[in-house]
Amino acid sequence: MSKVAVVTGSAGGLGRGIAEKLCSNGFSVVLHDINEELLNKTVEELKGKNFDVIGVKGDVSIREDQFNLVKEAVDKFGHLDVFVNNAGIDAVTPFLLIKEDELNRLFRINVNGVVFGTQAAAEQFIKQKTKGKIINACSIAGHESYAMLGTYSATKHAVRSFTQTAAKELAKHQITVNAYCPGIAKTKMWDRIDQEMVKYSDDLKPGEAFEKFSSEIALQRYQTPEDVANLVDFLASEASDYITGQAILTDGGLVYR
């Protein structure tokens, strides 16, 4: 029987990379995204590689959607082994200009989504009476807060905190909860961050914000989805069974904790 994983926010970007890596290692994977058109396209492309996948459209910020996502996974594949809370969004705003809608939107998706996904997965693992793995998307911004990324950084600090709390409470059920903390990747999210940084700067030109952050990476290259997927793949494997409550940096040498 193949292992089953759910990956939220997996129609593109790092989430897709994670889903594809798990598929390549024999997992049946439930892809999930709010963008139905891109989700369907990604599902078809992965099926074209003979991967065992389905797609479920949903909004991670809605608790009912997260529980439905787990139900869809179990209805299709019979059980659940791994739940990856990958979905998240960013915002670039000077601290004095942060508004209520930005705070609500980012916390609703980045934090509430992780809480609801963790609850839904944990309930299923307990019901199955099996061990389980919950893996959350944190960030270098969950270890160090960045100028212009105040709200985003705050949400990722919250993810790290909830990862630790859930790990402590769920350990008695043999459920591990960990987080992966990416750095700087050439994704659409970082393209948006670069554009916004330029908008609020007097001297930055397009691409320079990304280059500035990237230049500080010790390994002298920006991140690829595979770099992140390799860590998540390890956390999803039995090799990580004795690790819980950790937020592990995978950033090429940028933040040291």
mmCIF file of C-alpha atoms in Angstrom:
data_model
loop_
_atom_site.group_PDB
_atom_site.id
_atom_site.type_symbol
_atom_site.label_atom_id
_atom_site.label_comp_id
_atom_site.label_asym_id
_atom_site.label_seq_id
_atom_site.Cartn_x
_atom_site.Cartn_y
_atom_site.Cartn_z
ATOM 1 C CA MET A 1 0.000 0.000 0.000
ATOM 2 C CA SER A 2 1.463 3.342 -1.040
ATOM 3 C CA LYS A 3 1.750 6.203 1.386
ATOM 4 C CA VAL A 4 -0.631 9.134 0.961
ATOM 5 C CA ALA A 5 0.234 12.810 1.277
ATOM 6 C CA VAL A 6 -1.737 16.018 1.007
ATOM 7 C CA VAL A 7 0.090 19.167 -0.118
ATOM 8 C CA THR A 8 -1.783 22.468 0.094
ATOM 9 C CA GLY A 9 -0.979 25.291 -2.294
ATOM 10 C CA SER A 10 0.555 22.808 -4.708
ATOM 11 C CA ALA A 11 -0.649 23.971 -8.125
ATOM 12 C CA GLY A 12 2.647 25.787 -8.657
ATOM 13 C CA GLY A 13 5.847 27.056 -7.072
ATOM 14 C CA LEU A 14 7.463 25.285 -4.129
ATOM 15 C CA GLY A 15 4.260 23.346 -3.427
ATOM 16 C CA ARG A 16 4.298 21.737 -6.827
ATOM 17 C CA GLY A 17 7.960 20.861 -6.377
ATOM 18 C CA ILE A 18 7.145 19.183 -3.067
ATOM 19 C CA ALA A 19 4.209 17.252 -4.540
ATOM 20 C CA GLU A 20 6.282 16.064 -7.482
ATOM 21 C CA LYS A 21 9.129 14.929 -5.227
ATOM 22 C CA LEU A 22 6.775 12.906 -3.031
ATOM 23 C CA CYS A 23 5.180 11.375 -6.134
ATOM 24 C CA SER A 24 8.582 10.354 -7.460
ATOM 25 C CA ASN A 25 9.195 8.497 -4.198
ATOM 26 C CA GLY A 26 6.007 6.476 -4.472
ATOM 27 C CA PHE A 27 3.478 8.594 -2.618
ATOM 28 C CA SER A 28 -0.081 9.015 -3.791
ATOM 29 C CA VAL A 29 -0.594 12.752 -3.541
ATOM 30 C CA VAL A 30 -3.615 15.005 -3.150
ATOM 31 C CA LEU A 31 -2.822 18.336 -4.752
ATOM 32 C CA HIS A 32 -4.734 21.296 -3.393
ATOM 33 C CA ASP A 33 -5.073 24.928 -4.395
ATOM 34 C CA ILE A 34 -7.557 27.776 -4.543
ATOM 35 C CA ASN A 35 -6.672 28.369 -8.226
ATOM 36 C CA GLU A 36 -8.774 25.662 -9.860
ATOM 37 C CA GLU A 37 -7.556 26.251 -13.419
ATOM 38 C CA LEU A 38 -3.875 25.962 -12.501
ATOM 39 C CA LEU A 39 -4.627 23.049 -10.170
ATOM 40 C CA ASN A 40 -6.322 21.060 -12.924
ATOM 41 C CA LYS A 41 -3.441 21.780 -15.300
ATOM 42 C CA THR A 42 -0.878 20.597 -12.753
ATOM 43 C CA VAL A 43 -2.855 17.439 -11.958
ATOM 44 C CA GLU A 44 -2.997 16.523 -15.647
ATOM 45 C CA GLU A 45 0.720 17.166 -16.092
ATOM 46 C CA LEU A 46 1.613 14.946 -13.129
ATOM 47 C CA LYS A 47 -0.781 12.240 -14.294
ATOM 48 C CA GLY A 48 1.069 12.428 -17.598
ATOM 49 C CA LYS A 49 4.167 11.329 -15.688
ATOM 50 C CA ASN A 50 2.214 8.325 -14.372
ATOM 51 C CA PHE A 51 1.971 9.770 -10.862
ATOM 52 C CA ASP A 52 -0.993 8.807 -8.666
ATOM 53 C CA VAL A 53 -2.594 12.184 -7.944
ATOM 54 C CA ILE A 54 -5.927 13.905 -7.547
ATOM 55 C CA GLY A 55 -6.765 17.586 -7.178
ATOM 56 C CA VAL A 56 -9.029 19.211 -4.613
ATOM 57 C CA LYS A 57 -9.950 22.881 -4.831
ATOM 58 C CA GLY A 58 -10.256 24.680 -1.524
ATOM 59 C CA ASP A 59 -9.422 27.638 0.683
ATOM 60 C CA VAL A 60 -7.056 26.821 3.549
ATOM 61 C CA SER A 61 -8.391 29.714 5.610
ATOM 62 C CA ILE A 62 -11.783 27.982 5.878
ATOM 63 C CA ARG A 63 -11.732 25.271 8.540
ATOM 64 C CA GLU A 64 -14.457 23.239 6.838
ATOM 65 C CA ASP A 65 -12.442 23.187 3.609
ATOM 66 C CA GLN A 66 -9.433 21.728 5.401
ATOM 67 C CA PHE A 67 -11.476 18.933 6.972
ATOM 68 C CA ASN A 68 -13.105 18.271 3.587
ATOM 69 C CA LEU A 69 -9.639 18.060 2.021
ATOM 70 C CA VAL A 70 -8.667 15.271 4.408
ATOM 71 C CA LYS A 71 -11.995 13.536 3.768
ATOM 72 C CA GLU A 72 -11.426 13.665 -0.006
ATOM 73 C CA ALA A 73 -7.959 12.205 0.451
ATOM 74 C CA VAL A 74 -9.226 9.324 2.588
ATOM 75 C CA ASP A 75 -12.239 8.690 0.361
ATOM 76 C CA LYS A 76 -9.906 8.287 -2.615
ATOM 77 C CA PHE A 77 -6.878 6.555 -1.109
ATOM 78 C CA GLY A 78 -8.227 4.956 2.095
ATOM 79 C CA HIS A 79 -5.891 6.581 4.592
ATOM 80 C CA LEU A 80 -3.512 9.478 5.216
ATOM 81 C CA ASP A 81 0.169 9.484 6.175
ATOM 82 C CA VAL A 82 1.488 13.013 5.601
ATOM 83 C CA PHE A 83 -0.103 16.470 5.528
ATOM 84 C CA VAL A 84 1.947 19.386 4.191
ATOM 85 C CA ASN A 85 0.628 22.840 5.113
ATOM 86 C CA ASN A 86 2.386 24.589 2.242
ATOM 87 C CA ALA A 87 -0.097 27.276 1.157
ATOM 88 C CA GLY A 88 0.823 30.852 1.991
ATOM 89 C CA ILE A 89 0.935 34.416 0.719
ATOM 90 C CA ASP A 90 3.205 37.418 1.188
ATOM 91 C CA ALA A 91 2.908 41.186 1.519
ATOM 92 C CA VAL A 92 5.509 43.928 1.197
ATOM 93 C CA THR A 93 4.535 47.036 3.142
ATOM 94 C CA PRO A 94 6.374 49.657 5.214
ATOM 95 C CA PHE A 95 5.458 49.129 8.868
ATOM 96 C CA LEU A 96 3.662 52.483 9.201
ATOM 97 C CA LEU A 97 1.426 51.643 6.230
ATOM 98 C CA ILE A 98 0.248 48.194 7.351
ATOM 99 C CA LYS A 99 -3.548 48.107 7.269
ATOM 100 C CA GLU A 100 -6.162 45.901 8.869
ATOM 101 C CA ASP A 101 -7.031 44.049 5.673
ATOM 102 C CA GLU A 102 -3.412 42.990 5.125
ATOM 103 C CA LEU A 103 -3.101 41.675 8.686
ATOM 104 C CA ASN A 104 -6.370 39.779 8.456
ATOM 105 C CA ARG A 105 -5.647 38.305 5.017
ATOM 106 C CA LEU A 106 -2.145 37.049 5.773
ATOM 107 C CA PHE A 107 -2.951 35.685 9.209
ATOM 108 C CA ARG A 108 -6.098 34.008 7.876
ATOM 109 C CA ILE A 109 -4.187 32.121 5.175
ATOM 110 C CA ASN A 110 -0.695 31.670 6.628
ATOM 111 C CA VAL A 111 -1.641 30.982 10.236
ATOM 112 C CA ASN A 112 -5.288 29.924 10.417
ATOM 113 C CA GLY A 113 -4.701 27.660 7.428
ATOM 114 C CA VAL A 114 -1.854 25.859 9.206
ATOM 115 C CA VAL A 115 -3.908 25.466 12.388
ATOM 116 C CA PHE A 116 -6.950 24.087 10.547
ATOM 117 C CA GLY A 117 -4.868 21.775 8.363
ATOM 118 C CA THR A 118 -3.031 20.436 11.392
ATOM 119 C CA GLN A 119 -6.294 19.827 13.240
ATOM 120 C CA ALA A 120 -7.864 18.021 10.294
ATOM 121 C CA ALA A 121 -4.832 15.809 9.687
ATOM 122 C CA ALA A 122 -4.339 15.031 13.373
ATOM 123 C CA GLU A 123 -7.968 13.974 13.810
ATOM 124 C CA GLN A 124 -7.574 11.561 10.889
ATOM 125 C CA PHE A 125 -4.319 10.093 12.225
ATOM 126 C CA ILE A 126 -5.921 9.572 15.654
ATOM 127 C CA LYS A 127 -8.977 7.984 14.039
ATOM 128 C CA GLN A 128 -6.728 5.642 12.036
ATOM 129 C CA LYS A 129 -4.690 4.846 15.168
ATOM 130 C CA THR A 130 -1.535 5.316 13.127
ATOM 131 C CA LYS A 131 1.464 7.566 13.376
ATOM 132 C CA GLY A 132 1.373 10.608 11.116
ATOM 133 C CA LYS A 133 3.474 13.483 9.910
ATOM 134 C CA ILE A 134 2.445 17.127 9.675
ATOM 135 C CA ILE A 135 4.873 19.430 7.872
ATOM 136 C CA ASN A 136 4.380 23.192 7.877
ATOM 137 C CA ALA A 137 5.692 25.943 5.632
ATOM 138 C CA CYS A 138 7.654 28.357 7.766
ATOM 139 C CA SER A 139 10.431 30.590 6.381
ATOM 140 C CA ILE A 140 13.680 32.325 7.189
ATOM 141 C CA ALA A 141 11.193 35.050 8.154
ATOM 142 C CA GLY A 142 9.991 32.736 10.922
ATOM 143 C CA HIS A 143 13.436 33.004 12.518
ATOM 144 C CA GLU A 144 14.291 36.609 11.699
ATOM 145 C CA SER A 145 11.931 39.477 10.909
ATOM 146 C CA TYR A 146 12.629 41.568 7.821
ATOM 147 C CA ALA A 147 12.047 45.207 7.006
ATOM 148 C CA MET A 148 9.105 45.699 4.644
ATOM 149 C CA LEU A 149 7.957 42.136 5.371
ATOM 150 C CA GLY A 150 6.533 42.781 8.834
ATOM 151 C CA THR A 151 3.180 41.040 8.477
ATOM 152 C CA TYR A 152 4.639 38.100 6.575
ATOM 153 C CA SER A 153 7.400 37.676 9.160
ATOM 154 C CA ALA A 154 4.863 37.794 12.000
ATOM 155 C CA THR A 155 2.748 35.066 10.406
ATOM 156 C CA LYS A 156 5.770 32.817 9.974
ATOM 157 C CA HIS A 157 6.814 33.337 13.591
ATOM 158 C CA ALA A 158 3.276 32.235 14.481
ATOM 159 C CA VAL A 159 3.637 29.132 12.299
ATOM 160 C CA ARG A 160 6.832 28.205 14.150
ATOM 161 C CA SER A 161 5.049 28.656 17.479
ATOM 162 C CA PHE A 162 2.044 26.535 16.485
ATOM 163 C CA THR A 163 4.432 23.881 15.128
ATOM 164 C CA GLN A 164 6.032 23.579 18.555
ATOM 165 C CA THR A 165 2.715 23.567 20.435
ATOM 166 C CA ALA A 166 1.154 20.952 18.159
ATOM 167 C CA ALA A 167 4.288 18.791 18.356
ATOM 168 C CA LYS A 168 4.106 18.787 22.162
ATOM 169 C CA GLU A 169 0.396 18.000 22.318
ATOM 170 C CA LEU A 170 0.278 15.398 19.536
ATOM 171 C CA ALA A 171 3.415 13.431 20.409
ATOM 172 C CA LYS A 172 1.410 11.039 22.589
ATOM 173 C CA HIS A 173 -0.417 9.977 19.414
ATOM 174 C CA GLN A 174 2.894 9.368 17.578
ATOM 175 C CA ILE A 175 2.198 12.371 15.360
ATOM 176 C CA THR A 176 5.238 14.493 14.522
ATOM 177 C CA VAL A 177 4.917 18.153 13.568
ATOM 178 C CA ASN A 178 7.811 19.978 11.925
ATOM 179 C CA ALA A 179 8.351 22.944 9.642
ATOM 180 C CA TYR A 180 10.618 23.741 6.716
ATOM 181 C CA CYS A 181 12.040 27.237 6.390
ATOM 182 C CA PRO A 182 12.946 28.209 2.819
ATOM 183 C CA GLY A 183 15.074 31.189 1.944
ATOM 184 C CA ILE A 184 15.202 32.966 -1.394
ATOM 185 C CA ALA A 185 13.866 31.125 -4.419
ATOM 186 C CA LYS A 186 13.205 32.334 -7.953
ATOM 187 C CA THR A 187 9.434 31.936 -7.685
ATOM 188 C CA LYS A 188 6.461 34.121 -8.524
ATOM 189 C CA MET A 189 6.271 35.060 -4.849
ATOM 190 C CA TRP A 190 9.803 36.431 -4.924
ATOM 191 C CA ASP A 191 9.106 38.210 -8.210
ATOM 192 C CA ARG A 192 6.246 40.014 -6.428
ATOM 193 C CA ILE A 193 8.419 40.814 -3.426
ATOM 194 C CA ASP A 194 11.075 42.292 -5.695
ATOM 195 C CA GLN A 195 8.510 44.441 -7.522
ATOM 196 C CA GLU A 196 7.060 45.756 -4.278
ATOM 197 C CA MET A 197 10.489 46.463 -2.784
ATOM 198 C CA VAL A 198 11.312 48.568 -5.839
ATOM 199 C CA LYS A 199 8.029 50.456 -5.501
ATOM 200 C CA TYR A 200 8.867 51.557 -1.976
ATOM 201 C CA SER A 201 12.547 52.320 -2.623
ATOM 202 C CA ASP A 202 14.222 55.429 -3.991
ATOM 203 C CA ASP A 203 17.223 53.647 -5.443
ATOM 204 C CA LEU A 204 16.352 50.017 -6.221
ATOM 205 C CA LYS A 205 15.784 48.934 -9.817
ATOM 206 C CA PRO A 206 13.757 45.858 -10.886
ATOM 207 C CA GLY A 207 15.606 42.686 -9.941
ATOM 208 C CA GLU A 208 17.977 44.428 -7.555
ATOM 209 C CA ALA A 209 16.098 43.534 -4.366
ATOM 210 C CA PHE A 210 16.198 39.863 -5.321
ATOM 211 C CA GLU A 211 19.882 40.138 -6.226
ATOM 212 C CA LYS A 212 20.670 41.922 -2.955
ATOM 213 C CA PHE A 213 19.084 39.185 -0.851
ATOM 214 C CA SER A 214 20.578 36.428 -3.029
ATOM 215 C CA SER A 215 24.098 37.870 -2.813
ATOM 216 C CA GLU A 216 24.157 37.195 0.920
ATOM 217 C CA ILE A 217 23.619 33.415 0.512
ATOM 218 C CA ALA A 218 26.766 31.536 1.565
ATOM 219 C CA LEU A 219 26.403 28.869 -1.133
ATOM 220 C CA GLN A 220 26.171 31.663 -3.726
ATOM 221 C CA ARG A 221 23.006 30.630 -5.510
ATOM 222 C CA TYR A 222 19.316 31.138 -4.965
ATOM 223 C CA GLN A 223 17.051 28.292 -4.005
ATOM 224 C CA THR A 224 15.221 25.884 -6.306
ATOM 225 C CA PRO A 225 11.957 24.084 -5.534
ATOM 226 C CA GLU A 226 13.971 20.844 -5.401
ATOM 227 C CA ASP A 227 16.080 22.194 -2.516
ATOM 228 C CA VAL A 228 12.932 22.646 -0.454
ATOM 229 C CA ALA A 229 11.329 19.430 -1.680
ATOM 230 C CA ASN A 230 14.377 17.428 -0.557
ATOM 231 C CA LEU A 231 13.900 18.576 3.043
ATOM 232 C CA VAL A 232 10.147 17.965 2.989
ATOM 233 C CA ASP A 233 10.744 14.532 1.485
ATOM 234 C CA PHE A 234 13.050 13.717 4.395
ATOM 235 C CA LEU A 235 10.523 14.981 6.945
ATOM 236 C CA ALA A 236 7.853 12.849 5.245
ATOM 237 C CA SER A 237 10.023 9.726 5.474
ATOM 238 C CA GLU A 238 10.569 7.259 8.306
ATOM 239 C CA ALA A 239 14.130 8.583 8.597
ATOM 240 C CA SER A 240 12.705 11.607 10.428
ATOM 241 C CA ASP A 241 10.554 9.665 12.904
ATOM 242 C CA TYR A 242 12.540 10.929 15.917
ATOM 243 C CA ILE A 243 12.326 14.606 14.921
ATOM 244 C CA THR A 244 9.429 16.782 16.065
ATOM 245 C CA GLY A 245 8.742 20.412 16.907
ATOM 246 C CA GLN A 246 11.541 21.701 14.697
ATOM 247 C CA ALA A 247 11.601 24.527 12.144
ATOM 248 C CA ILE A 248 14.492 23.577 9.897
ATOM 249 C CA LEU A 249 16.241 26.156 7.732
ATOM 250 C CA THR A 250 16.919 25.316 4.111
ATOM 251 C CA ASP A 251 18.349 28.570 2.782
ATOM 252 C CA GLY A 252 21.863 27.886 1.477
ATOM 253 C CA GLY A 253 23.432 29.668 4.425
ATOM 254 C CA LEU A 254 21.597 32.924 5.044
ATOM 255 C CA VAL A 255 20.116 32.740 8.534
ATOM 256 C CA TYR A 256 21.975 30.832 11.243
ATOM 257 C CA ARG A 257 20.069 29.440 14.237
#
